[in-house]
Short mmCIF file of C-alpha atoms in Angstrom, two decimals:
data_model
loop_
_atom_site.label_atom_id
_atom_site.label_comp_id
_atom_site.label_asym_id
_atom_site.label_seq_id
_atom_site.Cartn_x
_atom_site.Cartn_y
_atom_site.Cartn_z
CA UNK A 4 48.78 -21.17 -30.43
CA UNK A 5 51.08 -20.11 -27.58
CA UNK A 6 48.56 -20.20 -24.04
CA UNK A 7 50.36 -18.56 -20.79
CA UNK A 8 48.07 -19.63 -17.92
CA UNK A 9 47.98 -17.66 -14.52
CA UNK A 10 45.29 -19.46 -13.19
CA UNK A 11 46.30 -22.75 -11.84
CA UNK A 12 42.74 -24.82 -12.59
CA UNK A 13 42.83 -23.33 -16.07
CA UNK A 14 46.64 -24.96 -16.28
CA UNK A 15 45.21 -28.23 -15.41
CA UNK A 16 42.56 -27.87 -17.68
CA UNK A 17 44.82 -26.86 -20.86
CA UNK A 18 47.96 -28.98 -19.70
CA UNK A 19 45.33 -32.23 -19.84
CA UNK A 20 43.32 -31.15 -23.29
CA UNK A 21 46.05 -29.24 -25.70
CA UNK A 22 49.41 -30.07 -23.81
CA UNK A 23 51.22 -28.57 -26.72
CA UNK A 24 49.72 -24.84 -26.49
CA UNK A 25 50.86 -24.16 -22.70
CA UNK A 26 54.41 -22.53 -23.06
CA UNK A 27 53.90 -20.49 -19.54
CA UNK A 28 52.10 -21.13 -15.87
CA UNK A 29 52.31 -19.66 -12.48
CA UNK A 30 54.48 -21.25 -9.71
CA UNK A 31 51.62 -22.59 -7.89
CA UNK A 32 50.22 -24.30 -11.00
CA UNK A 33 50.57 -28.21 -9.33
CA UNK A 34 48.51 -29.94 -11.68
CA UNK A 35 48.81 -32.15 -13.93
CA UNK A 36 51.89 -33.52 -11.82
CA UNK A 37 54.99 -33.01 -13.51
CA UNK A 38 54.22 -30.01 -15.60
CA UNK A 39 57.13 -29.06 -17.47
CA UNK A 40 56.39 -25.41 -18.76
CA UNK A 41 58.03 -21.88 -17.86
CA UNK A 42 57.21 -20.59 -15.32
CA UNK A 43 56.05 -17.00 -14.67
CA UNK A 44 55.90 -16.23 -11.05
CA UNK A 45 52.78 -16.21 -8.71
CA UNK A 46 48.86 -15.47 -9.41
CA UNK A 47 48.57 -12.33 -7.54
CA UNK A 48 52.24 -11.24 -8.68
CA UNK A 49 53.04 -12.39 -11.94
CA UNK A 50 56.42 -11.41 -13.37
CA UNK A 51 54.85 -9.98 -16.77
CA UNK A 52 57.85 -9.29 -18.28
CA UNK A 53 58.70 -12.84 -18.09
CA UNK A 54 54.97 -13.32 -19.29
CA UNK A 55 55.35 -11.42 -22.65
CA UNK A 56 59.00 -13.14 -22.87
CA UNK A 57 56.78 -16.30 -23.91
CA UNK A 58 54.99 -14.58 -26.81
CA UNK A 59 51.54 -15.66 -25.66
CA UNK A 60 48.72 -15.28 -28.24
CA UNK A 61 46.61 -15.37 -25.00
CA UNK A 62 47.24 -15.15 -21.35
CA UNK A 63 44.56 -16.99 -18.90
CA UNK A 64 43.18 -15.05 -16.11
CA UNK A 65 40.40 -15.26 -13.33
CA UNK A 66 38.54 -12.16 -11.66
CA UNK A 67 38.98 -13.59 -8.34
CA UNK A 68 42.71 -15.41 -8.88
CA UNK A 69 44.11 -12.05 -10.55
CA UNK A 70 44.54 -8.71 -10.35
CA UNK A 71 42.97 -6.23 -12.71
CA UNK A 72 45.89 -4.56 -13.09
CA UNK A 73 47.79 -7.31 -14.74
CA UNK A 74 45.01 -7.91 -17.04
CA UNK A 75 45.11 -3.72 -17.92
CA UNK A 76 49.07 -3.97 -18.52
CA UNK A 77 49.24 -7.12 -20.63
CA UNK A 78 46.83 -5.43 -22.89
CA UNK A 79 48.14 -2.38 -22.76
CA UNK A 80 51.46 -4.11 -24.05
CA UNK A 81 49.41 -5.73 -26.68
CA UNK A 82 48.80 -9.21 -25.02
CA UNK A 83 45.28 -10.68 -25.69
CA UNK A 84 44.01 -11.96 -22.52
CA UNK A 85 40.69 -13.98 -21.65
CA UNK A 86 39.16 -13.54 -18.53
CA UNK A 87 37.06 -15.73 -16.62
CA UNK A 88 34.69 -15.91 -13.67
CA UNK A 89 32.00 -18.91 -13.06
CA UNK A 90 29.91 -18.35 -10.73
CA UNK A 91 28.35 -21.77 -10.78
CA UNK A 92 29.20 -25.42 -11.28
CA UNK A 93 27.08 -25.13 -15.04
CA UNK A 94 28.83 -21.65 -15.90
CA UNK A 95 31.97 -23.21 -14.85
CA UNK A 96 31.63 -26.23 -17.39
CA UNK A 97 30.49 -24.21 -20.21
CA UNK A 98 33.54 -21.37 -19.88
CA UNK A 99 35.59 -24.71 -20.23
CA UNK A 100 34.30 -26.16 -22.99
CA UNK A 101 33.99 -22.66 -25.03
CA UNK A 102 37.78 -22.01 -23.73
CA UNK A 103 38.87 -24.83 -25.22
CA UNK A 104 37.17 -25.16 -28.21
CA UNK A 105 38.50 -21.35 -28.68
CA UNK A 106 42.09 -22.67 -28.00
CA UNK A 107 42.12 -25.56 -30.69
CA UNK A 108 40.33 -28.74 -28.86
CA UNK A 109 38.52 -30.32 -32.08
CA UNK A 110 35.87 -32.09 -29.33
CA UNK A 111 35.06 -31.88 -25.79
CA UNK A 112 37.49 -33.92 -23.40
CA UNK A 113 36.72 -36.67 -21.79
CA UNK A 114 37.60 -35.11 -18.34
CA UNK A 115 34.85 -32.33 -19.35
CA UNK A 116 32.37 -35.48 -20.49
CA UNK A 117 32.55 -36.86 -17.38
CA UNK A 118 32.16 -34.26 -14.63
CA UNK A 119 28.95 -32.70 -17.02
CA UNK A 120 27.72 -36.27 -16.01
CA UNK A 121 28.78 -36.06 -12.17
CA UNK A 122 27.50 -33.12 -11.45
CA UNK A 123 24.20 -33.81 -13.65
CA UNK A 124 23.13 -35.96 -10.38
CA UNK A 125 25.67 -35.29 -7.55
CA UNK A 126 25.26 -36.56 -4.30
CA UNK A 127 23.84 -35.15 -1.30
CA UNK A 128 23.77 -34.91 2.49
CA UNK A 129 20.89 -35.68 3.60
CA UNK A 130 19.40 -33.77 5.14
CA UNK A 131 20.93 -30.73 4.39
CA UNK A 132 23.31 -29.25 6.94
CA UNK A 133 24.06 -25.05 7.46
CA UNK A 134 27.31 -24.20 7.47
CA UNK A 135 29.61 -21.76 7.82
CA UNK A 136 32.77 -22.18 5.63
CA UNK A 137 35.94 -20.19 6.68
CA UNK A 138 38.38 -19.76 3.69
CA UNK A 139 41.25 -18.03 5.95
CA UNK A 140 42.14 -17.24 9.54
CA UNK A 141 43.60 -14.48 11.28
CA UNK A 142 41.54 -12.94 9.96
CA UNK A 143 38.69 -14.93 10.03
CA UNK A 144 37.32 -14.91 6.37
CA UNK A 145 34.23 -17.20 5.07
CA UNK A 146 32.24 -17.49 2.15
CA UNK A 147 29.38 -15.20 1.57
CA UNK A 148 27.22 -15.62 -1.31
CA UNK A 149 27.82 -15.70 -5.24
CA UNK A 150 30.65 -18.01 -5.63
CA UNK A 151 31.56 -20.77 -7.62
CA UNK A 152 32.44 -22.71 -4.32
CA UNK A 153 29.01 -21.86 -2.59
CA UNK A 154 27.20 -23.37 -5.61
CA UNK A 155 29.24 -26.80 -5.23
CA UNK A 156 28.51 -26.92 -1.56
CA UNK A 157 24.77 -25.99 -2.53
CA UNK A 158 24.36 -28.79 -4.94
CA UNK A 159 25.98 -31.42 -2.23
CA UNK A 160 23.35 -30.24 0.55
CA UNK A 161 25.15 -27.58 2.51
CA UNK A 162 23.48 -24.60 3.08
CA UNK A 163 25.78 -21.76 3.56
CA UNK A 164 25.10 -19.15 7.02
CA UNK A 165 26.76 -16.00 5.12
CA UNK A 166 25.30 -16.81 1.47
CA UNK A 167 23.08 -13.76 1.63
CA UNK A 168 25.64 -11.50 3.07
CA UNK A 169 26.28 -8.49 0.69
CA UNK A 170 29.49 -9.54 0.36
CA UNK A 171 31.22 -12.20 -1.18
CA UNK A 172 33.77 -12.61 1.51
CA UNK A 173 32.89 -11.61 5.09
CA UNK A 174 35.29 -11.06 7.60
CA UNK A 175 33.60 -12.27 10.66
CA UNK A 176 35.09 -12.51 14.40
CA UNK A 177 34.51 -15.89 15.56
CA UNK A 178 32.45 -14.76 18.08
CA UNK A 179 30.47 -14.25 15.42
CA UNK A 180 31.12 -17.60 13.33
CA UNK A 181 29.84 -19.28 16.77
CA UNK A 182 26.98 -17.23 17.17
CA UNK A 183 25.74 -18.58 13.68
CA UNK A 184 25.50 -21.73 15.51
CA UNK A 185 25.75 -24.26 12.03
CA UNK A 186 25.49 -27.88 12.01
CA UNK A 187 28.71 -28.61 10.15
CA UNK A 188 31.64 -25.81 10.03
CA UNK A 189 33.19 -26.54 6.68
CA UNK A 190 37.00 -26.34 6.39
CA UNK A 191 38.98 -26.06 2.99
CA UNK A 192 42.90 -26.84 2.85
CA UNK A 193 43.38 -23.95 0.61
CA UNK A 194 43.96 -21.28 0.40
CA UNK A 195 44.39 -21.35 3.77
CA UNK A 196 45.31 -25.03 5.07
CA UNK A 197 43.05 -25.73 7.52
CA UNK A 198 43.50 -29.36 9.24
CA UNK A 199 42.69 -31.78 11.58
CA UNK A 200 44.88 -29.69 14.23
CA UNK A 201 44.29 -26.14 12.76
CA UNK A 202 40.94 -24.93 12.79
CA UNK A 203 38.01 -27.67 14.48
CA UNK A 204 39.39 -26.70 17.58
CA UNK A 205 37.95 -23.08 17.06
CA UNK A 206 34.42 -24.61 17.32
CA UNK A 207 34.17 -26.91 20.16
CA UNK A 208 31.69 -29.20 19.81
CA UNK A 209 31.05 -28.58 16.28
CA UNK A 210 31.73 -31.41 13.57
CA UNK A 211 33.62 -30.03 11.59
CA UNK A 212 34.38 -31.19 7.95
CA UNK A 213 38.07 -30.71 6.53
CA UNK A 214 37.72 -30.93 2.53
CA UNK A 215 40.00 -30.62 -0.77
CA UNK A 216 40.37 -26.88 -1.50
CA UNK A 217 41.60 -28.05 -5.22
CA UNK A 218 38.27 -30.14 -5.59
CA UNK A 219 35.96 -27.06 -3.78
CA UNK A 220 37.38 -24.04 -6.05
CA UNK A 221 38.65 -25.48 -8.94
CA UNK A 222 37.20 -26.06 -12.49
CA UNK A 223 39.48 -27.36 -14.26
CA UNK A 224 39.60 -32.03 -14.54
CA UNK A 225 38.82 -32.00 -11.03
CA UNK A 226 35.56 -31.54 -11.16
CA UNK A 227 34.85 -35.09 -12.50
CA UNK A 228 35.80 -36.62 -9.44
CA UNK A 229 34.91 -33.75 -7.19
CA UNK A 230 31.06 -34.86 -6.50
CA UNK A 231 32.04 -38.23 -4.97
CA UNK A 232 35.14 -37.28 -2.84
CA UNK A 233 33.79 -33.99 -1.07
CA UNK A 234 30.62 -35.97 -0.58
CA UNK A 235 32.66 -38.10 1.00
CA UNK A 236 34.42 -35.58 3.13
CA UNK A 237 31.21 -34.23 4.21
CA UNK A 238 29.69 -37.25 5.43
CA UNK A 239 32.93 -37.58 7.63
CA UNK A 240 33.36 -34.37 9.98
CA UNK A 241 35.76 -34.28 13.10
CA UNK A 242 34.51 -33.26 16.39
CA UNK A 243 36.93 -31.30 19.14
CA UNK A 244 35.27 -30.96 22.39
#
């Protein structure tokens, strides 16, 4: 089995189960630390002829990491390609543990063991706090409803202010993010890399809670330890103002 991954929590999760199958990942593939494999370019812009170089029996892809038209060419060259797309923190560990199994893994990994058991009984804020959780800025872009990283902030006790927008990523001004008027204003490092100096000070007065993108959107290892530290996070907002 030859496995060329262009999603970089799908890396993670291969590189840690069946180290042996990955031949190919994207540049922005960071995990496991270290990863010595070919690489093949970024998510949105792969270099597929560098891709089918590899001679993949399977390329990874996401609907939301990738674009459809990669997926169309590398079949149309005669690449098999799986395609995934949790929407929750349950569908998430079940496309794992069939992906793997499909890939070779004779039993579920330990990693996979032990976030089924942290997220069985995560912990939450309490009480629950609405948010509004901006993924990107200039433009302003948050989280509407119907993703995999609303349902982990769901199951912690944040309530998302856009999760029954029609669409899955609003593109409010931030007049309008202020007008929501949320307890907490939740702020990701990635994609874009929000920080203690880059984003609170958009909502004075606001506590604002600055988290691990890689812990929020990916499934992949990191969701065994994800529970505990964005709990953590979220418990321990900044205020500007």
């Amino acid at each position: 089995m030859r496995v060329v991954s262009l999603v970089p929590s799908l890396t993670e999760a291969v590189a840690s189960t069946l180290p042996e199958v990955l031949v190919g990942a994207t540049d922005w593939c960071s995990h496991p630390v270290g990863l010595d494999v070919a690489r093949v370019g970024g998510s949105k812009y792969p270099d597929l002829d560098r891709v089918r170089a590899l001679r993949p029996d399977v390329v990874l892809l996401n609907v939301e990491e990738n674009r459809r038209a990669d997926a169309e060419a590398l079949r149309a060259a005669g690449v098999p390609v799986r395609v995934t797309y949790p929407r929750t923190v349950p569908r998430a560990l079940t496309e794992l543990g069939e992906l793997l199994t499909e890939l070779g893994a004779p039993a579920e990994p330990p990693w996979l063991e032990a976030a089924r058991r942290a997220w069985a009984t995560p912990p939450r804020l309490a009480p629950s706090r609405r948010a509004v959780v901006p993924v990107w800025r200039r433009p302003w872009v948050v989280l509407g409803g119907d993703t995999f990283a609303g349902d982990v902030l769901r199951r912690l006790g944040v309530v998302n202010a856009y999760d029954e927008h029609p669409e899955r990523y609003p593109r409010p001004s931030l007049t309008e993010l202020r007008e929501q008027e949320p307890d907490l204003v939740v702020l990701p490092d990635e994609p874009y890399l929000f920080t203690a100096d880059d984003g609170p000070e958009a909502f004075p007065g606001v506590p604002c809670a600055l988290l691990s993108g890689r812990h929020l959107t990916w499934y992949g290892p990191s969701l065994a330890e994800a529970p505990t530290l964005l709990a953590d996070q979220l418990s321990r907002p900044v205020l500007v103002g």
